[in-house]
Amino acid sequence: MNKDSKIYVAGYRGMVGSAIYRKLQREGHANVVVSSSAELDLRNTIAVNEFFKEHEPEYVFLAAAKVGGILANNIYPADFLYDNLMIQSNVIEASYRYNVEKLLFLGSSCIYPKFAPQPLQEESLLSGYLEPTNEAYAIAKIAGIKLCQAYHKQYGKRFISVMPTNLYGIGDNYHSENAHVLPALLRRFHEARENHLEEVTVWGSGTPLREFMFADDLAEACYFLMQRYEKPEIINVGTGEEVSILELAHLIADVVGYNGRIGFDRTKPDGTPRKLLDSSRLHTLGFHHQTSLKEGINLAYQDFMSKIAVYAK
Ligand code: GFB
């Protein structure tokens, strides 16, 4: 990939796609094509093929996906399965058909079985049952991985798959019900401080362990892997550091400046008890993340504050 290469970032309006787009701009790539979902519905096969025919990208970052937190995954499994299957199938097939040089597909750490040994190694894929709350999303992502591997095997295509850990960052979704835990709690603690509430409710028991990565660090990893990783086997991208949801809540309360109590709503699901990636393959290649969790939460809080007018509606 050189500075003149034609690069397509699918999903550039999303948190991950926009971080990849910013990285490409910082690196001086002048030939980056993007499309919003209003301009191009990636679920539409004909439209996707026409887009590829017109733009002929050489490199594709496939960051487009329907995503959401534990509750959204649980409530809308049809959308999570169908939309993601269509988006990734269309983009991967068009990348084959229109001779894309290399494609990077973004999966998710939820592809691993609920009770796989921790930290989660790439070899654990398809070795056991999935966590039920996000099974639909995970099945779609597993299908995406298998498509990339199949095009590699059958047609020799350089289609690689990257498994990021739980992400947060600039341009996240701060919806109170549908968001992931970190942006959801940023908003809840902020509103509690503003409204002088005595208690903030955290879903579940607070005991699940999660690993969080700032989306711009993932973008750095994707840029690195697009140039340095060629294998069809999946590769994990994480920080190697985990916190309990209760610890996360305390960190967020601290950043936001909330001094009240923390309570728990145990009617809400905990999801998988622990989700820590083994990122040693990535580290061996020479990549390490830069942003500490505290630093990243501060940046995410600034992002939320810059959009607060939208969320206050
Ligand atoms: O971030 P989250 O929705 O994703 O939830 P998962 C993580 C943990 O935080 C769960 C707890 O144990 C939740 O019960 N939690 C506490 C909350 N308070 C809240 C809250 O206000 N909102 C949310 N959302 N959670 C996702 C998958 O699972 O992981 C996605 O659903 C994706 O498909 C993502 O794969 C990486 O880590 O449980």
PDB file of N, CA and C in Angstrom, residues 238-287:
ATOM      1  N   GLY A 238      -5.786  -6.622  21.056  1.00  0.00           N
ATOM      2  CA  GLY A 238      -6.246  -6.173  22.378  1.00  0.00           C
ATOM      3  C   GLY A 238      -5.134  -5.466  23.115  1.00  0.00           C
ATOM      4  N   THR A 239      -5.413  -5.108  24.349  1.00  0.00           N
ATOM      5  CA  THR A 239      -4.432  -4.379  25.157  1.00  0.00           C
ATOM      6  C   THR A 239      -3.731  -5.302  26.150  1.00  0.00           C
ATOM      7  N   GLY A 240      -4.357  -6.448  26.450  1.00  0.00           N
ATOM      8  CA  GLY A 240      -3.808  -7.356  27.454  1.00  0.00           C
ATOM      9  C   GLY A 240      -4.195  -6.953  28.875  1.00  0.00           C
ATOM     10  N   GLU A 241      -4.988  -5.878  29.007  1.00  0.00           N
ATOM     11  CA  GLU A 241      -5.364  -5.406  30.346  1.00  0.00           C
ATOM     12  C   GLU A 241      -6.875  -5.533  30.511  1.00  0.00           C
ATOM     13  N   GLU A 242      -7.304  -6.088  31.649  1.00  0.00           N
ATOM     14  CA  GLU A 242      -8.754  -6.226  31.855  1.00  0.00           C
ATOM     15  C   GLU A 242      -9.180  -5.552  33.153  1.00  0.00           C
ATOM     16  N   VAL A 243     -10.445  -5.170  33.171  1.00  0.00           N
ATOM     17  CA  VAL A 243     -11.031  -4.585  34.390  1.00  0.00           C
ATOM     18  C   VAL A 243     -12.409  -5.206  34.584  1.00  0.00           C
ATOM     19  N   SER A 244     -12.873  -5.219  35.840  1.00  0.00           N
ATOM     20  CA  SER A 244     -14.252  -5.649  36.059  1.00  0.00           C
ATOM     21  C   SER A 244     -15.168  -4.469  35.699  1.00  0.00           C
ATOM     22  N   ILE A 245     -16.437  -4.765  35.480  1.00  0.00           N
ATOM     23  CA  ILE A 245     -17.384  -3.699  35.141  1.00  0.00           C
ATOM     24  C   ILE A 245     -17.498  -2.728  36.330  1.00  0.00           C
ATOM     25  N   LEU A 246     -17.389  -3.243  37.556  1.00  0.00           N
ATOM     26  CA  LEU A 246     -17.418  -2.347  38.721  1.00  0.00           C
ATOM     27  C   LEU A 246     -16.202  -1.405  38.716  1.00  0.00           C
ATOM     28  N   GLU A 247     -15.025  -1.959  38.419  1.00  0.00           N
ATOM     29  CA  GLU A 247     -13.822  -1.106  38.340  1.00  0.00           C
ATOM     30  C   GLU A 247     -13.980  -0.054  37.246  1.00  0.00           C
ATOM     31  N   LEU A 248     -14.550  -0.488  36.132  1.00  0.00           N
ATOM     32  CA  LEU A 248     -14.784   0.463  35.031  1.00  0.00           C
ATOM     33  C   LEU A 248     -15.711   1.583  35.492  1.00  0.00           C
ATOM     34  N   ALA A 249     -16.774   1.207  36.202  1.00  0.00           N
ATOM     35  CA  ALA A 249     -17.738   2.209  36.688  1.00  0.00           C
ATOM     36  C   ALA A 249     -17.038   3.221  37.597  1.00  0.00           C
ATOM     37  N   HIS A 250     -16.152   2.752  38.467  1.00  0.00           N
ATOM     38  CA  HIS A 250     -15.414   3.670  39.346  1.00  0.00           C
ATOM     39  C   HIS A 250     -14.511   4.605  38.539  1.00  0.00           C
ATOM     40  N   LEU A 251     -13.847   4.046  37.539  1.00  0.00           N
ATOM     41  CA  LEU A 251     -12.975   4.869  36.685  1.00  0.00           C
ATOM     42  C   LEU A 251     -13.780   5.976  35.994  1.00  0.00           C
ATOM     43  N   ILE A 252     -14.948   5.581  35.470  1.00  0.00           N
ATOM     44  CA  ILE A 252     -15.787   6.543  34.751  1.00  0.00           C
ATOM     45  C   ILE A 252     -16.322   7.600  35.726  1.00  0.00           C
ATOM     46  N   ALA A 253     -16.755   7.156  36.899  1.00  0.00           N
ATOM     47  CA  ALA A 253     -17.259   8.106  37.906  1.00  0.00           C
ATOM     48  C   ALA A 253     -16.173   9.142  38.222  1.00  0.00           C
ATOM     49  N   ASP A 254     -14.955   8.668  38.310  1.00  0.00           N
ATOM     50  CA  ASP A 254     -13.819   9.528  38.611  1.00  0.00           C
ATOM     51  C   ASP A 254     -13.597  10.571  37.509  1.00  0.00           C
ATOM     52  N   VAL A 255     -13.589  10.106  36.256  1.00  0.00           N
ATOM     53  CA  VAL A 255     -13.366  11.021  35.121  1.00  0.00           C
ATOM     54  C   VAL A 255     -14.491  12.054  35.045  1.00  0.00           C
ATOM     55  N   VAL A 256     -15.720  11.590  35.264  1.00  0.00           N
ATOM     56  CA  VAL A 256     -16.886  12.473  35.136  1.00  0.00           C
ATOM     57  C   VAL A 256     -17.018  13.395  36.357  1.00  0.00           C
ATOM     58  N   GLY A 257     -16.473  12.951  37.489  1.00  0.00           N
ATOM     59  CA  GLY A 257     -16.592  13.740  38.709  1.00  0.00           C
ATOM     60  C   GLY A 257     -17.891  13.473  39.447  1.00  0.00           C
ATOM     61  N   TYR A 258     -18.328  12.197  39.438  1.00  0.00           N
ATOM     62  CA  TYR A 258     -19.549  11.812  40.145  1.00  0.00           C
ATOM     63  C   TYR A 258     -19.183  11.165  41.480  1.00  0.00           C
ATOM     64  N   ASN A 259     -19.775  11.622  42.557  1.00  0.00           N
ATOM     65  CA  ASN A 259     -19.381  11.122  43.885  1.00  0.00           C
ATOM     66  C   ASN A 259     -20.443  10.271  44.581  1.00  0.00           C
ATOM     67  N   GLY A 260     -21.536   9.969  43.896  1.00  0.00           N
ATOM     68  CA  GLY A 260     -22.632   9.221  44.539  1.00  0.00           C
ATOM     69  C   GLY A 260     -22.366   7.721  44.594  1.00  0.00           C
ATOM     70  N   ARG A 261     -23.434   6.960  44.908  1.00  0.00           N
ATOM     71  CA  ARG A 261     -23.323   5.508  45.041  1.00  0.00           C
ATOM     72  C   ARG A 261     -23.438   4.809  43.686  1.00  0.00           C
ATOM     73  N   ILE A 262     -22.954   3.567  43.654  1.00  0.00           N
ATOM     74  CA  ILE A 262     -23.121   2.729  42.463  1.00  0.00           C
ATOM     75  C   ILE A 262     -23.985   1.534  42.847  1.00  0.00           C
ATOM     76  N   GLY A 263     -25.113   1.353  42.134  1.00  0.00           N
ATOM     77  CA  GLY A 263     -26.007   0.208  42.395  1.00  0.00           C
ATOM     78  C   GLY A 263     -26.040  -0.720  41.184  1.00  0.00           C
ATOM     79  N   PHE A 264     -26.693  -1.857  41.351  1.00  0.00           N
ATOM     80  CA  PHE A 264     -26.710  -2.853  40.268  1.00  0.00           C
ATOM     81  C   PHE A 264     -28.121  -3.279  39.919  1.00  0.00           C
ATOM     82  N   ASP A 265     -28.384  -3.441  38.616  1.00  0.00           N
ATOM     83  CA  ASP A 265     -29.657  -3.974  38.150  1.00  0.00           C
ATOM     84  C   ASP A 265     -29.399  -5.401  37.673  1.00  0.00           C
ATOM     85  N   ARG A 266     -29.680  -6.357  38.563  1.00  0.00           N
ATOM     86  CA  ARG A 266     -29.346  -7.749  38.247  1.00  0.00           C
ATOM     87  C   ARG A 266     -30.369  -8.405  37.326  1.00  0.00           C
ATOM     88  N   THR A 267     -31.397  -7.673  36.925  1.00  0.00           N
ATOM     89  CA  THR A 267     -32.317  -8.232  35.917  1.00  0.00           C
ATOM     90  C   THR A 267     -31.682  -8.125  34.524  1.00  0.00           C
ATOM     91  N   LYS A 268     -30.660  -7.303  34.386  1.00  0.00           N
ATOM     92  CA  LYS A 268     -29.975  -7.156  33.087  1.00  0.00           C
ATOM     93  C   LYS A 268     -28.863  -8.214  32.987  1.00  0.00           C
ATOM     94  N   PRO A 269     -28.617  -8.689  31.750  1.00  0.00           N
ATOM     95  CA  PRO A 269     -27.635  -9.782  31.595  1.00  0.00           C
ATOM     96  C   PRO A 269     -26.188  -9.342  31.835  1.00  0.00           C
ATOM     97  N   ASP A 270     -25.396 -10.261  32.378  1.00  0.00           N
ATOM     98  CA  ASP A 270     -23.961 -10.046  32.544  1.00  0.00           C
ATOM     99  C   ASP A 270     -23.204 -10.353  31.252  1.00  0.00           C
ATOM    100  N   GLY A 271     -23.787 -11.257  30.454  1.00  0.00           N
ATOM    101  CA  GLY A 271     -23.073 -11.707  29.256  1.00  0.00           C
ATOM    102  C   GLY A 271     -21.939 -12.631  29.642  1.00  0.00           C
ATOM    103  N   THR A 272     -20.956 -12.698  28.796  1.00  0.00           N
ATOM    104  CA  THR A 272     -19.845 -13.620  29.036  1.00  0.00           C
ATOM    105  C   THR A 272     -19.060 -13.168  30.281  1.00  0.00           C
ATOM    106  N   PRO A 273     -18.641 -14.125  31.144  1.00  0.00           N
ATOM    107  CA  PRO A 273     -18.017 -13.720  32.406  1.00  0.00           C
ATOM    108  C   PRO A 273     -16.660 -13.032  32.239  1.00  0.00           C
ATOM    109  N   ARG A 274     -15.933 -13.411  31.190  1.00  0.00           N
ATOM    110  CA  ARG A 274     -14.586 -12.847  31.009  1.00  0.00           C
ATOM    111  C   ARG A 274     -14.259 -12.841  29.523  1.00  0.00           C
ATOM    112  N   LYS A 275     -13.644 -11.775  29.054  1.00  0.00           N
ATOM    113  CA  LYS A 275     -13.319 -11.699  27.619  1.00  0.00           C
ATOM    114  C   LYS A 275     -12.004 -10.957  27.464  1.00  0.00           C
ATOM    115  N   LEU A 276     -10.913 -11.694  27.592  1.00  0.00           N
ATOM    116  CA  LEU A 276      -9.572 -11.101  27.466  1.00  0.00           C
ATOM    117  C   LEU A 276      -8.869 -11.794  26.313  1.00  0.00           C
ATOM    118  N   LEU A 277      -8.418 -11.008  25.357  1.00  0.00           N
ATOM    119  CA  LEU A 277      -7.741 -11.595  24.197  1.00  0.00           C
ATOM    120  C   LEU A 277      -6.268 -11.870  24.485  1.00  0.00           C
ATOM    121  N   ASP A 278      -5.790 -12.949  23.923  1.00  0.00           N
ATOM    122  CA  ASP A 278      -4.348 -13.192  23.899  1.00  0.00           C
ATOM    123  C   ASP A 278      -3.837 -12.514  22.617  1.00  0.00           C
ATOM    124  N   SER A 279      -3.154 -11.404  22.775  1.00  0.00           N
ATOM    125  CA  SER A 279      -2.691 -10.638  21.603  1.00  0.00           C
ATOM    126  C   SER A 279      -1.209 -10.867  21.336  1.00  0.00           C
ATOM    127  N   SER A 280      -0.696 -12.020  21.759  1.00  0.00           N
ATOM    128  CA  SER A 280       0.756 -12.226  21.615  1.00  0.00           C
ATOM    129  C   SER A 280       1.202 -12.298  20.160  1.00  0.00           C
ATOM    130  N   ARG A 281       0.331 -12.787  19.260  1.00  0.00           N
ATOM    131  CA  ARG A 281       0.713 -12.797  17.827  1.00  0.00           C
ATOM    132  C   ARG A 281       0.983 -11.378  17.344  1.00  0.00           C
ATOM    133  N   LEU A 282       0.095 -10.477  17.733  1.00  0.00           N
ATOM    134  CA  LEU A 282       0.226  -9.067  17.325  1.00  0.00           C
ATOM    135  C   LEU A 282       1.472  -8.449  17.959  1.00  0.00           C
ATOM    136  N   HIS A 283       1.669  -8.731  19.241  1.00  0.00           N
ATOM    137  CA  HIS A 283       2.821  -8.152  19.943  1.00  0.00           C
ATOM    138  C   HIS A 283       4.133  -8.675  19.360  1.00  0.00           C
ATOM    139  N   THR A 284       4.135  -9.943  18.969  1.00  0.00           N
ATOM    140  CA  THR A 284       5.347 -10.514  18.358  1.00  0.00           C
ATOM    141  C   THR A 284       5.685  -9.800  17.044  1.00  0.00           C
ATOM    142  N   LEU A 285       4.655  -9.367  16.340  1.00  0.00           N
ATOM    143  CA  LEU A 285       4.904  -8.632  15.089  1.00  0.00           C
ATOM    144  C   LEU A 285       5.455  -7.228  15.364  1.00  0.00           C
ATOM    145  N   GLY A 286       5.307  -6.756  16.625  1.00  0.00           N
ATOM    146  CA  GLY A 286       5.894  -5.458  16.982  1.00  0.00           C
ATOM    147  C   GLY A 286       4.884  -4.356  17.244  1.00  0.00           C
ATOM    148  N   PHE A 287       3.594  -4.706  17.336  1.00  0.00           N
ATOM    149  CA  PHE A 287       2.603  -3.650  17.596  1.00  0.00           C
ATOM    150  C   PHE A 287       2.145  -3.661  19.059  1.00  0.00           C
TER     151      PHE A 287
END
